[in-house]
């Protein structure tokens, strides 16, 4: 992941600059904690619990939330789905912060919880998106967070069902195709009653030294700032999301993520060997401060990433972002209550499947068939009683 191979052939401005690029990655150093057999077994057990609960809850509850309820109200279907999703998703911050003892430090502004939020963040490593859950959980909107993801992930068994019913946005990474996909998905989120936390990573990929050097070469050729700790942002996706949601957004959050000592990967998170600390710096952006034309938004976004680059440069020198301590620790009692609730509900579903009436087995098979069908054809049932448009008009009338 550190992209160090071949870096000598792609230098753009001498030894000193390459040194600055490679310093913050620190991916070749020792892990923060040793991977002991106990830590490995604990990680496997935790992920087994998380994945098994996800499967059973989706199979048992998704048809009710995304079919039966949706026939009467898209809004309440999303509300039920997001509540259940948030309950389950809270298992991950519990794993990170309470079991693995990863320190998550928030800084910048102590943002007020908002219902409809657009987040743009830098992309240090493959697990950045998971630590946005720690922020959303503290703000009470964990179940409403959504991502733009690679369409290849929609081929994963079980996970593809979840991505679809939670209305994530799969893209092909070809703008002539992706623009219509993003517009179509977000056009269904016009109802201001529907909370949404949409997370966008404008760099388009996670940071490596090799990618950074290519980004700097491009910047030199086009008269753009050469960034050391972030890549130049690709702005078309962000602009599309902003244009589709702008009239109904409550806030835009500029999030900068950094890790102490070593960049983690997914298995590091699972086993708790890394990261030792995650630092999340948050700044609120006023919608009135964001330009309206595409060219001006592009310039504005490049400037925001120049500022992120400076923030990260200062972080690697000082070991922290400015204005730390804007969020407190998670409540262990509340986390445990959610864990017991999810595990207990999963236990009931498992009992019904294995030891109860044959009708529950039939229901499980029918549910799997339903989820496979709607995911394969990328559809969700329409609202038959009333319409989402009438809900929007009623809200505006009030």
XYZ file of C-alpha atoms in Angstrom:
398
model
C 0.000 0.000 0.000
C 2.865 2.426 0.457
C 3.610 2.539 -3.260
C 7.348 2.804 -2.666
C 8.362 0.521 -5.556
C 9.454 2.535 -8.554
C 9.407 5.875 -6.778
C 12.931 6.690 -7.936
C 11.841 6.679 -11.608
C 8.958 9.136 -10.991
C 10.576 11.942 -8.999
C 9.418 15.379 -9.968
C 11.528 17.725 -7.861
C 14.472 16.122 -6.142
C 15.382 14.207 -3.055
C 13.831 16.572 -0.527
C 10.338 16.435 -2.034
C 10.279 12.653 -2.257
C 11.343 12.508 1.380
C 8.370 14.656 2.399
C 5.971 12.471 0.436
C 7.178 9.198 1.913
C 7.464 10.365 5.522
C 3.765 10.379 6.543
C 3.006 6.981 5.065
C 5.199 5.010 7.496
C 3.676 1.766 6.271
C 6.904 -0.235 6.488
C 7.365 0.244 10.219
C 6.280 -2.104 12.976
C 2.625 -2.398 13.896
C 1.485 -0.512 16.969
C 0.490 -3.743 18.732
C 1.785 -7.276 18.052
C -0.543 -9.698 16.292
C -0.837 -12.302 19.026
C -2.911 -15.506 18.710
C -5.379 -14.072 21.240
C -5.773 -10.871 19.230
C -6.238 -12.856 16.019
C -8.897 -15.116 17.574
C -10.695 -12.136 19.089
C -10.762 -10.330 15.747
C -12.097 -13.356 13.900
C -14.771 -13.874 16.558
C -15.876 -10.228 16.425
C -16.125 -10.199 12.638
C -17.988 -13.527 12.689
C -20.549 -12.011 15.062
C -20.835 -8.830 13.001
C -21.278 -10.670 9.685
C -23.693 -13.274 11.030
C -25.869 -10.613 12.614
C -25.815 -8.658 9.346
C -26.948 -11.679 7.326
C -29.800 -12.710 9.607
C -31.082 -9.193 10.184
C -31.078 -8.422 6.458
C -32.825 -11.683 5.589
C -35.505 -11.314 8.257
C -36.110 -7.580 8.352
C -35.195 -6.181 4.917
C -38.311 -7.519 3.104
C -40.528 -5.928 5.760
C -38.697 -2.584 5.787
C -37.970 -2.277 2.061
C -41.066 -3.957 0.623
C -44.073 -3.949 2.944
C -43.432 -0.559 4.555
C -42.202 0.967 1.293
C -45.510 0.217 -0.437
C -47.118 2.702 1.964
C -44.294 5.204 2.499
C -40.801 5.519 1.075
C -39.972 7.950 3.882
C -40.875 5.530 6.689
C -39.278 2.640 4.840
C -36.010 4.555 4.831
C -36.502 5.526 8.444
C -36.972 1.916 9.589
C -34.106 0.677 7.409
C -31.764 3.399 8.667
C -32.656 2.700 12.298
C -31.811 -0.986 11.906
C -28.715 -0.209 9.827
C -27.494 2.257 12.447
C -28.026 -0.235 15.266
C -25.956 -2.857 13.456
C -23.329 -0.414 12.192
C -22.640 0.775 15.748
C -20.932 -2.588 16.329
C -17.946 -1.342 14.312
C -17.111 1.778 16.378
C -17.581 -0.434 19.459
C -14.974 -2.817 18.016
C -12.574 0.003 17.136
C -12.792 2.142 20.255
C -13.823 -0.202 23.068
C -12.370 -3.588 22.125
C -9.334 -2.618 20.029
C -8.682 0.521 22.136
C -8.028 2.723 19.111
C -8.041 6.354 20.198
C -10.275 8.488 17.959
C -9.505 12.184 18.392
C -11.855 14.823 16.965
C -10.746 18.403 16.373
C -11.721 21.564 14.548
C -15.373 22.471 15.025
C -17.890 20.775 17.281
C -20.539 20.572 14.577
C -24.225 20.630 15.409
C -26.043 17.472 14.241
C -27.808 18.088 10.934
C -30.241 15.906 8.980
C -28.996 16.376 5.415
C -25.221 16.604 5.115
C -22.652 16.360 2.331
C -19.212 15.273 3.577
C -16.009 15.473 1.561
C -12.838 13.976 2.980
C -9.288 13.059 2.069
C -8.552 9.389 1.419
C -5.467 8.249 3.334
C -6.120 4.512 3.252
C -8.710 1.853 2.451
C -10.502 2.191 5.808
C -11.058 5.961 6.054
C -14.754 5.544 5.316
C -15.157 3.288 8.345
C -14.014 5.999 10.756
C -16.677 8.381 9.484
C -19.011 5.995 11.337
C -17.476 7.171 14.621
C -18.480 10.756 13.790
C -21.966 9.869 12.529
C -22.627 7.721 15.622
C -21.801 10.621 17.931
C -24.180 12.851 15.965
C -27.036 10.337 16.012
C -27.103 9.859 12.231
C -25.122 6.654 11.770
C -27.886 4.850 9.898
C -28.181 7.621 7.319
C -24.587 7.596 6.069
C -24.147 6.638 2.415
C -21.200 6.209 0.082
C -20.361 6.237 -3.586
C -18.671 2.880 -4.208
C -17.172 0.820 -7.030
C -19.787 -1.173 -8.934
C -17.606 -4.284 -8.596
C -18.544 -4.356 -4.893
C -22.141 -5.013 -5.939
C -21.024 -8.501 -6.918
C -20.094 -9.443 -3.357
C -22.541 -11.935 -1.840
C -24.674 -10.605 1.020
C -22.856 -7.242 1.051
C -24.410 -6.331 -2.291
C -27.866 -6.819 -0.739
C -26.976 -4.386 2.040
C -25.451 -1.818 -0.331
C -28.606 -1.894 -2.438
C -31.266 -1.653 0.259
C -29.293 1.107 2.006
C -29.243 2.926 -1.344
C -25.496 3.334 -1.761
C -24.419 4.633 -5.176
C -22.377 2.173 -7.319
C -20.275 3.757 -10.067
C -18.205 2.459 -13.001
C -15.477 5.135 -12.751
C -16.417 6.309 -16.247
C -17.951 9.758 -15.978
C -20.091 9.426 -19.095
C -21.841 6.529 -17.303
C -21.525 7.625 -13.670
C -23.080 11.078 -14.049
C -26.482 9.634 -14.941
C -26.226 7.023 -12.168
C -25.478 9.617 -9.468
C -28.181 11.972 -10.715
C -30.750 9.184 -10.809
C -29.937 7.940 -7.297
C -29.891 11.373 -5.692
C -33.027 12.500 -7.516
C -34.869 10.023 -5.287
C -33.593 11.875 -2.208
C -35.333 15.184 -2.896
C -37.685 14.784 0.067
C -36.270 17.065 2.800
C -37.837 14.749 5.386
C -35.345 12.018 4.445
C -32.065 12.424 6.349
C -28.919 11.659 4.367
C -25.219 11.859 5.179
C -23.510 11.450 1.818
C -19.732 10.919 2.032
C -17.568 11.751 -0.984
C -13.812 11.200 -1.401
C -12.838 13.604 -4.224
C -9.358 12.094 -4.666
C -11.101 9.028 -6.078
C -8.603 6.584 -4.584
C -6.541 6.097 -1.450
C -3.197 7.858 -1.038
C 0.099 6.202 -1.994
C 3.504 7.655 -2.751
C 3.305 6.557 -6.384
C -0.107 8.181 -6.874
C 1.115 11.330 -5.147
C 4.070 11.655 -7.521
C 1.765 11.272 -10.518
C -0.550 13.871 -9.030
C 2.385 16.261 -8.583
C 3.487 15.704 -12.175
C -0.009 16.566 -13.370
C -0.032 19.647 -11.149
C 3.298 20.837 -12.605
C 2.016 20.416 -16.154
C -1.204 22.340 -15.477
C 0.006 25.076 -13.135
C -1.754 23.655 -10.075
C -0.438 23.446 -6.500
C 1.819 20.438 -5.852
C 0.421 18.638 -2.818
C 2.444 16.291 -0.623
C -0.062 14.578 1.653
C -3.180 14.484 -0.512
C -3.883 13.970 -4.205
C -5.399 16.592 -6.464
C -9.184 16.194 -6.190
C -11.367 15.016 -9.054
C -14.325 17.323 -8.731
C -16.985 16.091 -11.159
C -18.560 13.654 -8.686
C -18.637 16.206 -5.887
C -20.112 18.861 -8.190
C -22.835 16.459 -9.320
C -23.745 15.552 -5.724
C -23.731 19.200 -4.689
C -25.949 20.259 -7.583
C -28.476 17.496 -6.934
C -28.737 18.093 -3.173
C -27.831 21.755 -2.769
C -31.372 23.081 -2.381
C -32.119 20.690 0.494
C -28.750 20.429 2.283
C -28.439 21.516 5.909
C -24.633 21.450 6.029
C -21.399 20.594 4.229
C -18.570 19.132 6.317
C -14.928 19.319 5.257
C -13.250 16.362 6.992
C -9.511 15.693 7.164
C -8.336 12.293 8.447
C -4.865 11.397 9.695
C -3.310 8.386 11.432
C -0.467 8.308 13.893
C 2.602 6.202 13.172
C 1.212 3.845 10.514
C -1.575 3.614 7.949
C -3.966 0.742 8.785
C -5.604 -1.682 6.418
C -8.825 -3.617 6.976
C -7.210 -6.553 8.805
C -5.314 -4.149 11.073
C -8.717 -2.777 12.081
C -10.128 -6.244 12.641
C -7.258 -7.488 14.799
C -6.696 -4.174 16.561
C -2.972 -3.985 15.814
C -3.356 -0.580 14.118
C -4.055 2.295 14.118
C -2.995 3.555 17.509
C -4.760 6.888 16.962
C -7.156 8.259 14.354
C -7.418 12.035 14.115
C -10.471 13.584 12.449
C -10.548 17.327 11.825
C -13.923 18.845 10.921
C -14.779 22.196 9.406
C -18.251 23.379 8.464
C -18.641 24.980 5.052
C -21.447 27.451 4.469
C -23.353 26.676 1.286
C -23.243 30.365 0.435
C -19.421 30.138 0.383
C -19.413 27.412 -2.274
C -19.478 28.809 -5.835
C -22.161 27.770 -8.308
C -20.289 27.385 -11.597
C -18.345 24.171 -12.219
C -15.040 25.930 -12.944
C -15.273 27.991 -9.768
C -16.211 24.931 -7.683
C -13.165 23.126 -9.108
C -10.882 25.999 -8.084
C -12.574 26.156 -4.688
C -12.117 22.414 -4.110
C -8.436 22.524 -5.102
C -7.955 25.309 -2.567
C -9.699 23.254 0.124
C -7.323 20.356 -0.601
C -4.361 22.728 -0.477
C -5.554 23.637 3.010
C -5.930 19.938 3.871
C -2.364 19.395 2.689
C -1.162 22.133 5.039
C -3.229 20.691 7.910
C -1.643 17.278 7.367
C 1.840 18.784 7.064
C 1.347 20.476 10.432
C -0.088 17.257 11.864
C 2.993 15.235 10.913
C 5.213 17.887 12.495
C 3.203 18.429 15.699
C 1.373 15.117 16.135
C -2.094 16.645 16.341
C -4.624 18.872 14.590
C -5.575 22.289 16.048
C -8.439 22.572 18.542
C -8.568 18.961 19.750
C -11.232 17.451 21.990
C -14.400 18.585 20.217
C -16.109 15.209 20.766
C -16.209 12.993 23.839
C -15.744 9.250 24.178
C -18.477 6.809 23.277
C -20.685 5.651 26.118
C -19.708 2.066 26.963
C -23.140 1.427 28.457
C -24.971 2.555 25.326
C -22.607 0.579 23.108
C -23.149 -2.590 25.136
C -26.920 -2.081 25.080
C -26.858 -1.979 21.286
C -24.585 -5.024 21.107
C -26.916 -7.052 23.323
C -29.952 -5.871 21.367
C -28.453 -6.859 18.011
C -27.078 -10.179 19.254
C -30.359 -10.971 21.019
C -32.423 -10.187 17.922
C -30.067 -12.289 15.823
C -30.405 -15.166 18.291
C -34.198 -15.057 17.931
C -33.896 -15.095 14.123
C -31.477 -18.030 14.296
C -33.785 -19.977 16.619
C -36.776 -19.381 14.344
C -34.805 -20.560 11.346
C -33.378 -23.751 12.864
C -35.879 -24.903 15.472
C -39.260 -23.388 14.709
C -41.929 -23.822 12.056
C -41.020 -24.741 8.499
C -42.682 -21.500 7.422
C -39.745 -19.549 8.770
C -37.406 -21.577 6.555
C -39.647 -20.810 3.607
C -39.591 -17.137 4.568
C -35.771 -17.145 4.637
C -35.600 -18.710 1.170
C -38.190 -16.252 -0.186
C -36.332 -13.338 1.403
C -33.031 -14.370 -0.176
C -34.771 -14.663 -3.542
C -36.324 -11.199 -3.122
C -33.022 -9.592 -2.124
C -31.191 -11.268 -5.014
C -33.855 -10.082 -7.475
C -33.993 -6.418 -6.403
C -30.191 -6.221 -6.206
C -29.599 -7.849 -9.594
C -32.121 -5.604 -11.347
C -31.276 -2.554 -9.217
C -34.878 -1.847 -8.235
C -36.885 -1.159 -5.108
C -40.685 -1.326 -4.855
C -42.543 1.919 -5.571
C -44.784 3.645 -3.067
C -48.367 2.677 -3.991
C -50.304 4.604 -1.332
C -49.828 8.326 -1.972
C -46.484 9.352 -3.478
C -43.099 10.652 -2.337
C -43.749 13.819 -4.373
C -46.899 14.541 -2.380
C -44.871 14.133 0.830
C -42.427 16.773 -0.391
C -45.232 19.190 -1.276
C -46.922 18.624 2.061
C -43.650 19.331 3.875
C -43.105 22.529 1.886
C -46.681 23.580 2.605
C -46.115 23.210 6.320
